[in-house]
Amino acid sequence: MKASHVRKLIKPIENAYSEMFSGRVYRVGKGAVSVRNHSGVAEQTVVGVHGFLENHCYFTQAYEGPTTELILLTCSNYHIPVNGVTPETPDWEVPIKHLEGTIEYDACILNQALANLPTTRNIRIHGHSRGGAVILEAARQWPELYEDVEIVFEAPVLPQGRLHALVTMLLEPVSHGMWPWLIRLINSAPQSAYGQTFFGKMNPRKKQLLSKLFSATKDHLTIVRNIENIMDWMARTDTSVYQNVRQGTFLIPAVDRILDRSAMLASARQSPTTMRIIETEAPSHFITLDSKEWVPGFETLPAAAQG
């Protein structure tokens, strides 16, 4: 990448979205992990891994139960979307050797969180979109951690997957130097100009979270690196990576204009037979925000199944 392009791309993006948060926030490398307080005795642990240009608030309303210990990732070079909490550096943090802004880097953040934070043995990891690839990469890096973990892959980035043709068409003419200009253009346009096409029917929560998409990262370079790495990861990752996941669910939207739905489905079908594939009626890539009804109940968790 040209030095002049890099200079334009590393100009900081101000944080434009945060919510009140009660809990602890740990810095891990260039990312973070937040642990929400819960009022009851924790019966299950949910780890949320957000998607491209999202933040951890994507999961907060889907997992509000008092007995749910909620652990939320903030991917590398993304803003931490919390108010009123000072991040701390944990003694279990270890340096990450991968390039920040990549699926491989964020997989290391997930593994450090998973190895050190859950207080129950009843664990679900829920990844949306790019978060699905982060989970698969993390399981490849440290398979033993995932032996008794349930995974929810929601509209996920998967091995041998593809971007939707509309997205590919938009990205093809964009050079690195155009990104800052393009993002300013998107941010100044009324969301109605593109929202319905890519986001589907809006509701208050979707509007709240998706209107700040292009302020999620700390700089434009992270946006470019995320996109290039997602495309590269899908192309070079073989479906044999599924051997590291034992149980869980693929949630497939009825309509997806971000990722190619048929490629997603074809990839998911290469996974072990212990993984369920649910073709939801969700009208967009953002299944959980469309309706919480599609989020599986906890009766599928390992401890519940044994009970």
PDB file of N, CA and C in Angstrom, residues 20-113:
ATOM      1  N   MET A  20     -24.378   2.760  28.232  1.00  0.00           N
ATOM      2  CA  MET A  20     -24.024   2.544  29.641  1.00  0.00           C
ATOM      3  C   MET A  20     -23.700   1.066  29.833  1.00  0.00           C
ATOM      4  N   PHE A  21     -22.675   0.801  30.621  1.00  0.00           N
ATOM      5  CA  PHE A  21     -22.235  -0.583  30.815  1.00  0.00           C
ATOM      6  C   PHE A  21     -21.862  -0.786  32.270  1.00  0.00           C
ATOM      7  N   SER A  22     -22.380  -1.857  32.839  1.00  0.00           N
ATOM      8  CA  SER A  22     -22.045  -2.197  34.227  1.00  0.00           C
ATOM      9  C   SER A  22     -21.221  -3.477  34.205  1.00  0.00           C
ATOM     10  N   GLY A  23     -19.944  -3.370  34.539  1.00  0.00           N
ATOM     11  CA  GLY A  23     -19.072  -4.543  34.501  1.00  0.00           C
ATOM     12  C   GLY A  23     -17.618  -4.119  34.414  1.00  0.00           C
ATOM     13  N   ARG A  24     -16.778  -5.027  33.938  1.00  0.00           N
ATOM     14  CA  ARG A  24     -15.345  -4.747  33.827  1.00  0.00           C
ATOM     15  C   ARG A  24     -14.919  -4.841  32.365  1.00  0.00           C
ATOM     16  N   VAL A  25     -13.966  -4.005  32.002  1.00  0.00           N
ATOM     17  CA  VAL A  25     -13.434  -4.012  30.639  1.00  0.00           C
ATOM     18  C   VAL A  25     -11.930  -4.248  30.705  1.00  0.00           C
ATOM     19  N   TYR A  26     -11.479  -5.263  29.983  1.00  0.00           N
ATOM     20  CA  TYR A  26     -10.060  -5.609  29.967  1.00  0.00           C
ATOM     21  C   TYR A  26      -9.477  -5.286  28.589  1.00  0.00           C
ATOM     22  N   ARG A  27      -8.367  -4.572  28.560  1.00  0.00           N
ATOM     23  CA  ARG A  27      -7.662  -4.373  27.294  1.00  0.00           C
ATOM     24  C   ARG A  27      -6.858  -5.634  26.973  1.00  0.00           C
ATOM     25  N   VAL A  28      -6.990  -6.121  25.758  1.00  0.00           N
ATOM     26  CA  VAL A  28      -6.199  -7.273  25.313  1.00  0.00           C
ATOM     27  C   VAL A  28      -5.593  -6.900  23.963  1.00  0.00           C
ATOM     28  N   GLY A  29      -4.306  -6.660  23.959  1.00  0.00           N
ATOM     29  CA  GLY A  29      -3.654  -6.194  22.738  1.00  0.00           C
ATOM     30  C   GLY A  29      -4.313  -4.916  22.256  1.00  0.00           C
ATOM     31  N   LYS A  30      -4.656  -4.860  20.972  1.00  0.00           N
ATOM     32  CA  LYS A  30      -5.307  -3.684  20.383  1.00  0.00           C
ATOM     33  C   LYS A  30      -6.834  -3.781  20.442  1.00  0.00           C
ATOM     34  N   GLY A  31      -7.330  -4.777  21.181  1.00  0.00           N
ATOM     35  CA  GLY A  31      -8.779  -4.947  21.339  1.00  0.00           C
ATOM     36  C   GLY A  31      -9.150  -4.922  22.805  1.00  0.00           C
ATOM     37  N   ALA A  32     -10.319  -5.440  23.124  1.00  0.00           N
ATOM     38  CA  ALA A  32     -10.777  -5.453  24.514  1.00  0.00           C
ATOM     39  C   ALA A  32     -11.789  -6.571  24.720  1.00  0.00           C
ATOM     40  N   VAL A  33     -11.994  -6.908  25.985  1.00  0.00           N
ATOM     41  CA  VAL A  33     -13.023  -7.877  26.369  1.00  0.00           C
ATOM     42  C   VAL A  33     -13.779  -7.285  27.551  1.00  0.00           C
ATOM     43  N   SER A  34     -15.095  -7.229  27.437  1.00  0.00           N
ATOM     44  CA  SER A  34     -15.927  -6.667  28.502  1.00  0.00           C
ATOM     45  C   SER A  34     -16.744  -7.776  29.151  1.00  0.00           C
ATOM     46  N   VAL A  35     -16.831  -7.766  30.470  1.00  0.00           N
ATOM     47  CA  VAL A  35     -17.612  -8.759  31.209  1.00  0.00           C
ATOM     48  C   VAL A  35     -18.738  -8.024  31.932  1.00  0.00           C
ATOM     49  N   ARG A  36     -19.966  -8.289  31.516  1.00  0.00           N
ATOM     50  CA  ARG A  36     -21.108  -7.588  32.092  1.00  0.00           C
ATOM     51  C   ARG A  36     -21.488  -8.170  33.449  1.00  0.00           C
ATOM     52  N   ASN A  37     -21.843  -7.308  34.393  1.00  0.00           N
ATOM     53  CA  ASN A  37     -22.358  -7.782  35.686  1.00  0.00           C
ATOM     54  C   ASN A  37     -23.693  -8.493  35.472  1.00  0.00           C
ATOM     55  N   HIS A  38     -23.943  -9.522  36.290  1.00  0.00           N
ATOM     56  CA  HIS A  38     -25.245 -10.210  36.226  1.00  0.00           C
ATOM     57  C   HIS A  38     -25.769 -10.365  37.651  1.00  0.00           C
ATOM     58  N   SER A  39     -27.077 -10.300  37.803  1.00  0.00           N
ATOM     59  CA  SER A  39     -27.653 -10.233  39.151  1.00  0.00           C
ATOM     60  C   SER A  39     -27.849 -11.598  39.796  1.00  0.00           C
ATOM     61  N   GLY A  40     -28.001 -12.653  38.994  1.00  0.00           N
ATOM     62  CA  GLY A  40     -28.187 -13.991  39.560  1.00  0.00           C
ATOM     63  C   GLY A  40     -26.902 -14.783  39.545  1.00  0.00           C
ATOM     64  N   VAL A  41     -26.968 -16.006  40.076  1.00  0.00           N
ATOM     65  CA  VAL A  41     -25.810 -16.905  40.000  1.00  0.00           C
ATOM     66  C   VAL A  41     -25.694 -17.361  38.551  1.00  0.00           C
ATOM     67  N   ALA A  42     -24.508 -17.228  37.972  1.00  0.00           N
ATOM     68  CA  ALA A  42     -24.336 -17.544  36.541  1.00  0.00           C
ATOM     69  C   ALA A  42     -24.574 -19.032  36.275  1.00  0.00           C
ATOM     70  N   GLU A  43     -25.479 -19.308  35.350  1.00  0.00           N
ATOM     71  CA  GLU A  43     -25.755 -20.693  34.952  1.00  0.00           C
ATOM     72  C   GLU A  43     -25.112 -21.013  33.605  1.00  0.00           C
ATOM     73  N   GLN A  44     -24.946 -19.978  32.783  1.00  0.00           N
ATOM     74  CA  GLN A  44     -24.288 -20.176  31.493  1.00  0.00           C
ATOM     75  C   GLN A  44     -23.485 -18.931  31.139  1.00  0.00           C
ATOM     76  N   THR A  45     -22.492 -19.146  30.293  1.00  0.00           N
ATOM     77  CA  THR A  45     -21.631 -18.054  29.827  1.00  0.00           C
ATOM     78  C   THR A  45     -21.837 -17.901  28.320  1.00  0.00           C
ATOM     79  N   VAL A  46     -22.057 -16.671  27.884  1.00  0.00           N
ATOM     80  CA  VAL A  46     -22.141 -16.392  26.449  1.00  0.00           C
ATOM     81  C   VAL A  46     -21.014 -15.430  26.087  1.00  0.00           C
ATOM     82  N   VAL A  47     -20.240 -15.786  25.077  1.00  0.00           N
ATOM     83  CA  VAL A  47     -19.190 -14.905  24.568  1.00  0.00           C
ATOM     84  C   VAL A  47     -19.658 -14.396  23.204  1.00  0.00           C
ATOM     85  N   GLY A  48     -19.779 -13.077  23.061  1.00  0.00           N
ATOM     86  CA  GLY A  48     -20.240 -12.486  21.807  1.00  0.00           C
ATOM     87  C   GLY A  48     -19.087 -11.934  20.988  1.00  0.00           C
ATOM     88  N   VAL A  49     -19.044 -12.294  19.707  1.00  0.00           N
ATOM     89  CA  VAL A  49     -17.996 -11.799  18.801  1.00  0.00           C
ATOM     90  C   VAL A  49     -18.675 -11.025  17.670  1.00  0.00           C
ATOM     91  N   HIS A  50     -18.531  -9.710  17.685  1.00  0.00           N
ATOM     92  CA  HIS A  50     -19.250  -8.858  16.739  1.00  0.00           C
ATOM     93  C   HIS A  50     -18.701  -8.960  15.318  1.00  0.00           C
ATOM     94  N   GLY A  51     -19.472  -8.437  14.376  1.00  0.00           N
ATOM     95  CA  GLY A  51     -19.099  -8.478  12.964  1.00  0.00           C
ATOM     96  C   GLY A  51     -18.371  -7.217  12.509  1.00  0.00           C
ATOM     97  N   PHE A  52     -18.097  -7.172  11.225  1.00  0.00           N
ATOM     98  CA  PHE A  52     -17.403  -6.051  10.578  1.00  0.00           C
ATOM     99  C   PHE A  52     -18.202  -4.761  10.779  1.00  0.00           C
ATOM    100  N   LEU A  53     -17.521  -3.721  11.272  1.00  0.00           N
ATOM    101  CA  LEU A  53     -18.093  -2.388  11.509  1.00  0.00           C
ATOM    102  C   LEU A  53     -19.207  -2.374  12.547  1.00  0.00           C
ATOM    103  N   GLU A  54     -19.282  -3.415  13.379  1.00  0.00           N
ATOM    104  CA  GLU A  54     -20.272  -3.445  14.456  1.00  0.00           C
ATOM    105  C   GLU A  54     -19.560  -3.213  15.784  1.00  0.00           C
ATOM    106  N   ASN A  55     -20.304  -3.350  16.874  1.00  0.00           N
ATOM    107  CA  ASN A  55     -19.680  -3.333  18.198  1.00  0.00           C
ATOM    108  C   ASN A  55     -20.397  -4.328  19.085  1.00  0.00           C
ATOM    109  N   HIS A  56     -19.915  -4.491  20.306  1.00  0.00           N
ATOM    110  CA  HIS A  56     -20.444  -5.565  21.139  1.00  0.00           C
ATOM    111  C   HIS A  56     -21.893  -5.371  21.578  1.00  0.00           C
ATOM    112  N   CYS A  57     -22.441  -4.148  21.388  1.00  0.00           N
ATOM    113  CA  CYS A  57     -23.842  -3.896  21.754  1.00  0.00           C
ATOM    114  C   CYS A  57     -24.802  -4.734  20.907  1.00  0.00           C
ATOM    115  N   TYR A  58     -24.287  -5.295  19.806  1.00  0.00           N
ATOM    116  CA  TYR A  58     -25.094  -6.174  18.951  1.00  0.00           C
ATOM    117  C   TYR A  58     -25.761  -7.281  19.769  1.00  0.00           C
ATOM    118  N   PHE A  59     -25.086  -7.761  20.824  1.00  0.00           N
ATOM    119  CA  PHE A  59     -25.562  -8.927  21.570  1.00  0.00           C
ATOM    120  C   PHE A  59     -26.284  -8.605  22.884  1.00  0.00           C
ATOM    121  N   THR A  60     -26.176  -7.373  23.358  1.00  0.00           N
ATOM    122  CA  THR A  60     -26.586  -7.114  24.749  1.00  0.00           C
ATOM    123  C   THR A  60     -28.071  -7.362  25.002  1.00  0.00           C
ATOM    124  N   GLN A  61     -28.930  -7.009  24.042  1.00  0.00           N
ATOM    125  CA  GLN A  61     -30.363  -7.205  24.280  1.00  0.00           C
ATOM    126  C   GLN A  61     -30.825  -8.636  24.016  1.00  0.00           C
ATOM    127  N   ALA A  62     -30.017  -9.422  23.325  1.00  0.00           N
ATOM    128  CA  ALA A  62     -30.372 -10.827  23.065  1.00  0.00           C
ATOM    129  C   ALA A  62     -30.085 -11.714  24.275  1.00  0.00           C
ATOM    130  N   TYR A  63     -29.207 -11.233  25.153  1.00  0.00           N
ATOM    131  CA  TYR A  63     -28.799 -12.043  26.314  1.00  0.00           C
ATOM    132  C   TYR A  63     -28.910 -11.205  27.590  1.00  0.00           C
ATOM    133  N   GLU A  64     -30.129 -10.935  28.000  1.00  0.00           N
ATOM    134  CA  GLU A  64     -30.358 -10.059  29.153  1.00  0.00           C
ATOM    135  C   GLU A  64     -30.630 -10.806  30.454  1.00  0.00           C
ATOM    136  N   GLY A  65     -30.712 -12.130  30.404  1.00  0.00           N
ATOM    137  CA  GLY A  65     -31.099 -12.913  31.585  1.00  0.00           C
ATOM    138  C   GLY A  65     -30.158 -12.716  32.766  1.00  0.00           C
ATOM    139  N   PRO A  66     -30.698 -12.713  33.992  1.00  0.00           N
ATOM    140  CA  PRO A  66     -29.886 -12.475  35.189  1.00  0.00           C
ATOM    141  C   PRO A  66     -28.888 -13.594  35.493  1.00  0.00           C
ATOM    142  N   THR A  67     -29.098 -14.786  34.904  1.00  0.00           N
ATOM    143  CA  THR A  67     -28.178 -15.904  35.166  1.00  0.00           C
ATOM    144  C   THR A  67     -27.194 -16.108  34.005  1.00  0.00           C
ATOM    145  N   THR A  68     -27.192 -15.170  33.064  1.00  0.00           N
ATOM    146  CA  THR A  68     -26.269 -15.265  31.916  1.00  0.00           C
ATOM    147  C   THR A  68     -25.055 -14.373  32.138  1.00  0.00           C
ATOM    148  N   GLU A  69     -23.903 -14.997  32.170  1.00  0.00           N
ATOM    149  CA  GLU A  69     -22.635 -14.259  32.237  1.00  0.00           C
ATOM    150  C   GLU A  69     -22.283 -13.894  30.794  1.00  0.00           C
ATOM    151  N   LEU A  70     -22.279 -12.584  30.495  1.00  0.00           N
ATOM    152  CA  LEU A  70     -22.055 -12.136  29.123  1.00  0.00           C
ATOM    153  C   LEU A  70     -20.664 -11.520  28.979  1.00  0.00           C
ATOM    154  N   ILE A  71     -19.868 -12.118  28.089  1.00  0.00           N
ATOM    155  CA  ILE A  71     -18.500 -11.671  27.820  1.00  0.00           C
ATOM    156  C   ILE A  71     -18.473 -11.182  26.369  1.00  0.00           C
ATOM    157  N   LEU A  72     -18.026  -9.958  26.159  1.00  0.00           N
ATOM    158  CA  LEU A  72     -18.166  -9.324  24.846  1.00  0.00           C
ATOM    159  C   LEU A  72     -16.826  -8.876  24.283  1.00  0.00           C
ATOM    160  N   LEU A  73     -16.511  -9.331  23.091  1.00  0.00           N
ATOM    161  CA  LEU A  73     -15.260  -8.927  22.443  1.00  0.00           C
ATOM    162  C   LEU A  73     -15.378  -7.560  21.779  1.00  0.00           C
ATOM    163  N   THR A  74     -14.307  -6.782  21.823  1.00  0.00           N
ATOM    164  CA  THR A  74     -14.140  -5.625  20.942  1.00  0.00           C
ATOM    165  C   THR A  74     -12.926  -5.950  20.085  1.00  0.00           C
ATOM    166  N   CYS A  75     -13.139  -6.073  18.781  1.00  0.00           N
ATOM    167  CA  CYS A  75     -12.048  -6.483  17.885  1.00  0.00           C
ATOM    168  C   CYS A  75     -10.966  -5.402  17.796  1.00  0.00           C
ATOM    169  N   SER A  76      -9.805  -5.782  17.287  1.00  0.00           N
ATOM    170  CA  SER A  76      -8.641  -4.896  17.291  1.00  0.00           C
ATOM    171  C   SER A  76      -8.887  -3.618  16.490  1.00  0.00           C
ATOM    172  N   ASN A  77      -8.470  -2.498  17.096  1.00  0.00           N
ATOM    173  CA  ASN A  77      -8.603  -1.152  16.514  1.00  0.00           C
ATOM    174  C   ASN A  77     -10.059  -0.720  16.324  1.00  0.00           C
ATOM    175  N   TYR A  78     -10.959  -1.296  17.140  1.00  0.00           N
ATOM    176  CA  TYR A  78     -12.343  -0.837  17.203  1.00  0.00           C
ATOM    177  C   TYR A  78     -12.529  -0.049  18.505  1.00  0.00           C
ATOM    178  N   HIS A  79     -13.441   0.916  18.487  1.00  0.00           N
ATOM    179  CA  HIS A  79     -13.778   1.650  19.703  1.00  0.00           C
ATOM    180  C   HIS A  79     -14.525   0.728  20.677  1.00  0.00           C
ATOM    181  N   ILE A  80     -14.235   0.882  21.974  1.00  0.00           N
ATOM    182  CA  ILE A  80     -14.966   0.120  23.001  1.00  0.00           C
ATOM    183  C   ILE A  80     -16.259   0.888  23.283  1.00  0.00           C
ATOM    184  N   PRO A  81     -17.438   0.281  23.060  1.00  0.00           N
ATOM    185  CA  PRO A  81     -18.685   1.055  23.101  1.00  0.00           C
ATOM    186  C   PRO A  81     -19.309   1.173  24.493  1.00  0.00           C
ATOM    187  N   VAL A  82     -18.498   1.547  25.488  1.00  0.00           N
ATOM    188  CA  VAL A  82     -19.040   1.622  26.859  1.00  0.00           C
ATOM    189  C   VAL A  82     -18.853   3.019  27.450  1.00  0.00           C
ATOM    190  N   ASN A  83     -19.783   3.376  28.323  1.00  0.00           N
ATOM    191  CA  ASN A  83     -19.674   4.608  29.115  1.00  0.00           C
ATOM    192  C   ASN A  83     -19.342   4.245  30.550  1.00  0.00           C
ATOM    193  N   GLY A  84     -18.579   5.094  31.200  1.00  0.00           N
ATOM    194  CA  GLY A  84     -18.422   4.993  32.652  1.00  0.00           C
ATOM    195  C   GLY A  84     -17.577   3.845  33.168  1.00  0.00           C
ATOM    196  N   VAL A  85     -16.771   3.222  32.326  1.00  0.00           N
ATOM    197  CA  VAL A  85     -15.899   2.134  32.797  1.00  0.00           C
ATOM    198  C   VAL A  85     -14.475   2.409  32.313  1.00  0.00           C
ATOM    199  N   THR A  86     -13.506   2.315  33.221  1.00  0.00           N
ATOM    200  CA  THR A  86     -12.104   2.498  32.835  1.00  0.00           C
ATOM    201  C   THR A  86     -11.494   1.135  32.518  1.00  0.00           C
ATOM    202  N   PRO A  87     -11.030   0.926  31.273  1.00  0.00           N
ATOM    203  CA  PRO A  87     -10.428  -0.370  30.933  1.00  0.00           C
ATOM    204  C   PRO A  87      -9.183  -0.651  31.768  1.00  0.00           C
ATOM    205  N   GLU A  88      -9.004  -1.905  32.127  1.00  0.00           N
ATOM    206  CA  GLU A  88      -7.828  -2.339  32.902  1.00  0.00           C
ATOM    207  C   GLU A  88      -7.048  -3.376  32.098  1.00  0.00           C
ATOM    208  N   THR A  89      -5.772  -3.515  32.392  1.00  0.00           N
ATOM    209  CA  THR A  89      -4.946  -4.522  31.710  1.00  0.00           C
ATOM    210  C   THR A  89      -4.851  -5.751  32.604  1.00  0.00           C
ATOM    211  N   PRO A  90      -5.341  -6.909  32.145  1.00  0.00           N
ATOM    212  CA  PRO A  90      -5.345  -8.103  32.988  1.00  0.00           C
ATOM    213  C   PRO A  90      -3.962  -8.757  33.055  1.00  0.00           C
ATOM    214  N   ASP A  91      -3.710  -9.476  34.145  1.00  0.00           N
ATOM    215  CA  ASP A  91      -2.396 -10.134  34.284  1.00  0.00           C
ATOM    216  C   ASP A  91      -2.264 -11.350  33.379  1.00  0.00           C
ATOM    217  N   TRP A  92      -3.379 -11.811  32.787  1.00  0.00           N
ATOM    218  CA  TRP A  92      -3.312 -12.976  31.896  1.00  0.00           C
ATOM    219  C   TRP A  92      -3.092 -12.602  30.427  1.00  0.00           C
ATOM    220  N   GLU A  93      -3.040 -11.326  30.127  1.00  0.00           N
ATOM    221  CA  GLU A  93      -2.847 -10.905  28.733  1.00  0.00           C
ATOM    222  C   GLU A  93      -1.466 -11.340  28.226  1.00  0.00           C
ATOM    223  N   VAL A  94      -1.428 -11.902  27.022  1.00  0.00           N
ATOM    224  CA  VAL A  94      -0.139 -12.253  26.403  1.00  0.00           C
ATOM    225  C   VAL A  94      -0.049 -11.554  25.040  1.00  0.00           C
ATOM    226  N   PRO A  95       1.151 -11.190  24.603  1.00  0.00           N
ATOM    227  CA  PRO A  95       1.296 -10.466  23.324  1.00  0.00           C
ATOM    228  C   PRO A  95       0.762 -11.286  22.145  1.00  0.00           C
ATOM    229  N   ILE A  96       0.223 -10.578  21.164  1.00  0.00           N
ATOM    230  CA  ILE A  96      -0.333 -11.214  19.961  1.00  0.00           C
ATOM    231  C   ILE A  96       0.598 -10.918  18.780  1.00  0.00           C
ATOM    232  N   LYS A  97       0.987 -11.974  18.080  1.00  0.00           N
ATOM    233  CA  LYS A  97       2.004 -11.824  17.022  1.00  0.00           C
ATOM    234  C   LYS A  97       1.401 -11.508  15.654  1.00  0.00           C
ATOM    235  N   HIS A  98       0.093 -11.719  15.479  1.00  0.00           N
ATOM    236  CA  HIS A  98      -0.521 -11.489  14.164  1.00  0.00           C
ATOM    237  C   HIS A  98      -0.690  -9.991  13.894  1.00  0.00           C
ATOM    238  N   LEU A  99      -0.994  -9.661  12.641  1.00  0.00           N
ATOM    239  CA  LEU A  99      -1.244  -8.278  12.241  1.00  0.00           C
ATOM    240  C   LEU A  99      -2.603  -7.847  12.782  1.00  0.00           C
ATOM    241  N   GLU A 100      -2.638  -6.680  13.451  1.00  0.00           N
ATOM    242  CA  GLU A 100      -3.916  -6.207  13.992  1.00  0.00           C
ATOM    243  C   GLU A 100      -4.885  -5.883  12.856  1.00  0.00           C
ATOM    244  N   GLY A 101      -6.164  -5.992  13.137  1.00  0.00           N
ATOM    245  CA  GLY A 101      -7.178  -5.763  12.113  1.00  0.00           C
ATOM    246  C   GLY A 101      -7.493  -7.010  11.294  1.00  0.00           C
ATOM    247  N   THR A 102      -6.860  -8.144  11.659  1.00  0.00           N
ATOM    248  CA  THR A 102      -7.108  -9.389  10.924  1.00  0.00           C
ATOM    249  C   THR A 102      -7.928 -10.359  11.776  1.00  0.00           C
ATOM    250  N   ILE A 103      -8.547 -11.314  11.100  1.00  0.00           N
ATOM    251  CA  ILE A 103      -9.298 -12.388  11.766  1.00  0.00           C
ATOM    252  C   ILE A 103      -8.367 -13.155  12.694  1.00  0.00           C
ATOM    253  N   GLU A 104      -7.122 -13.380  12.254  1.00  0.00           N
ATOM    254  CA  GLU A 104      -6.153 -14.134  13.051  1.00  0.00           C
ATOM    255  C   GLU A 104      -5.837 -13.412  14.363  1.00  0.00           C
ATOM    256  N   TYR A 105      -5.694 -12.096  14.313  1.00  0.00           N
ATOM    257  CA  TYR A 105      -5.403 -11.308  15.525  1.00  0.00           C
ATOM    258  C   TYR A 105      -6.573 -11.387  16.503  1.00  0.00           C
ATOM    259  N   ASP A 106      -7.782 -11.185  15.976  1.00  0.00           N
ATOM    260  CA  ASP A 106      -8.951 -11.159  16.855  1.00  0.00           C
ATOM    261  C   ASP A 106      -9.264 -12.537  17.429  1.00  0.00           C
ATOM    262  N   ALA A 107      -8.869 -13.594  16.693  1.00  0.00           N
ATOM    263  CA  ALA A 107      -9.001 -14.959  17.221  1.00  0.00           C
ATOM    264  C   ALA A 107      -8.159 -15.127  18.486  1.00  0.00           C
ATOM    265  N   CYS A 108      -7.004 -14.480  18.520  1.00  0.00           N
ATOM    266  CA  CYS A 108      -6.143 -14.546  19.716  1.00  0.00           C
ATOM    267  C   CYS A 108      -6.792 -13.835  20.911  1.00  0.00           C
ATOM    268  N   ILE A 109      -7.479 -12.710  20.645  1.00  0.00           N
ATOM    269  CA  ILE A 109      -8.197 -12.023  21.724  1.00  0.00           C
ATOM    270  C   ILE A 109      -9.273 -12.949  22.283  1.00  0.00           C
ATOM    271  N   LEU A 110     -10.030 -13.598  21.373  1.00  0.00           N
ATOM    272  CA  LEU A 110     -11.085 -14.529  21.799  1.00  0.00           C
ATOM    273  C   LEU A 110     -10.513 -15.660  22.641  1.00  0.00           C
ATOM    274  N   ASN A 111      -9.401 -16.251  22.209  1.00  0.00           N
ATOM    275  CA  ASN A 111      -8.823 -17.376  22.957  1.00  0.00           C
ATOM    276  C   ASN A 111      -8.338 -16.966  24.338  1.00  0.00           C
ATOM    277  N   GLN A 112      -7.770 -15.764  24.454  1.00  0.00           N
ATOM    278  CA  GLN A 112      -7.343 -15.307  25.781  1.00  0.00           C
ATOM    279  C   GLN A 112      -8.550 -15.101  26.694  1.00  0.00           C
ATOM    280  N   ALA A 113      -9.630 -14.561  26.139  1.00  0.00           N
ATOM    281  CA  ALA A 113     -10.856 -14.368  26.925  1.00  0.00           C
ATOM    282  C   ALA A 113     -11.445 -15.711  27.354  1.00  0.00           C
TER     283      ALA A 113
END
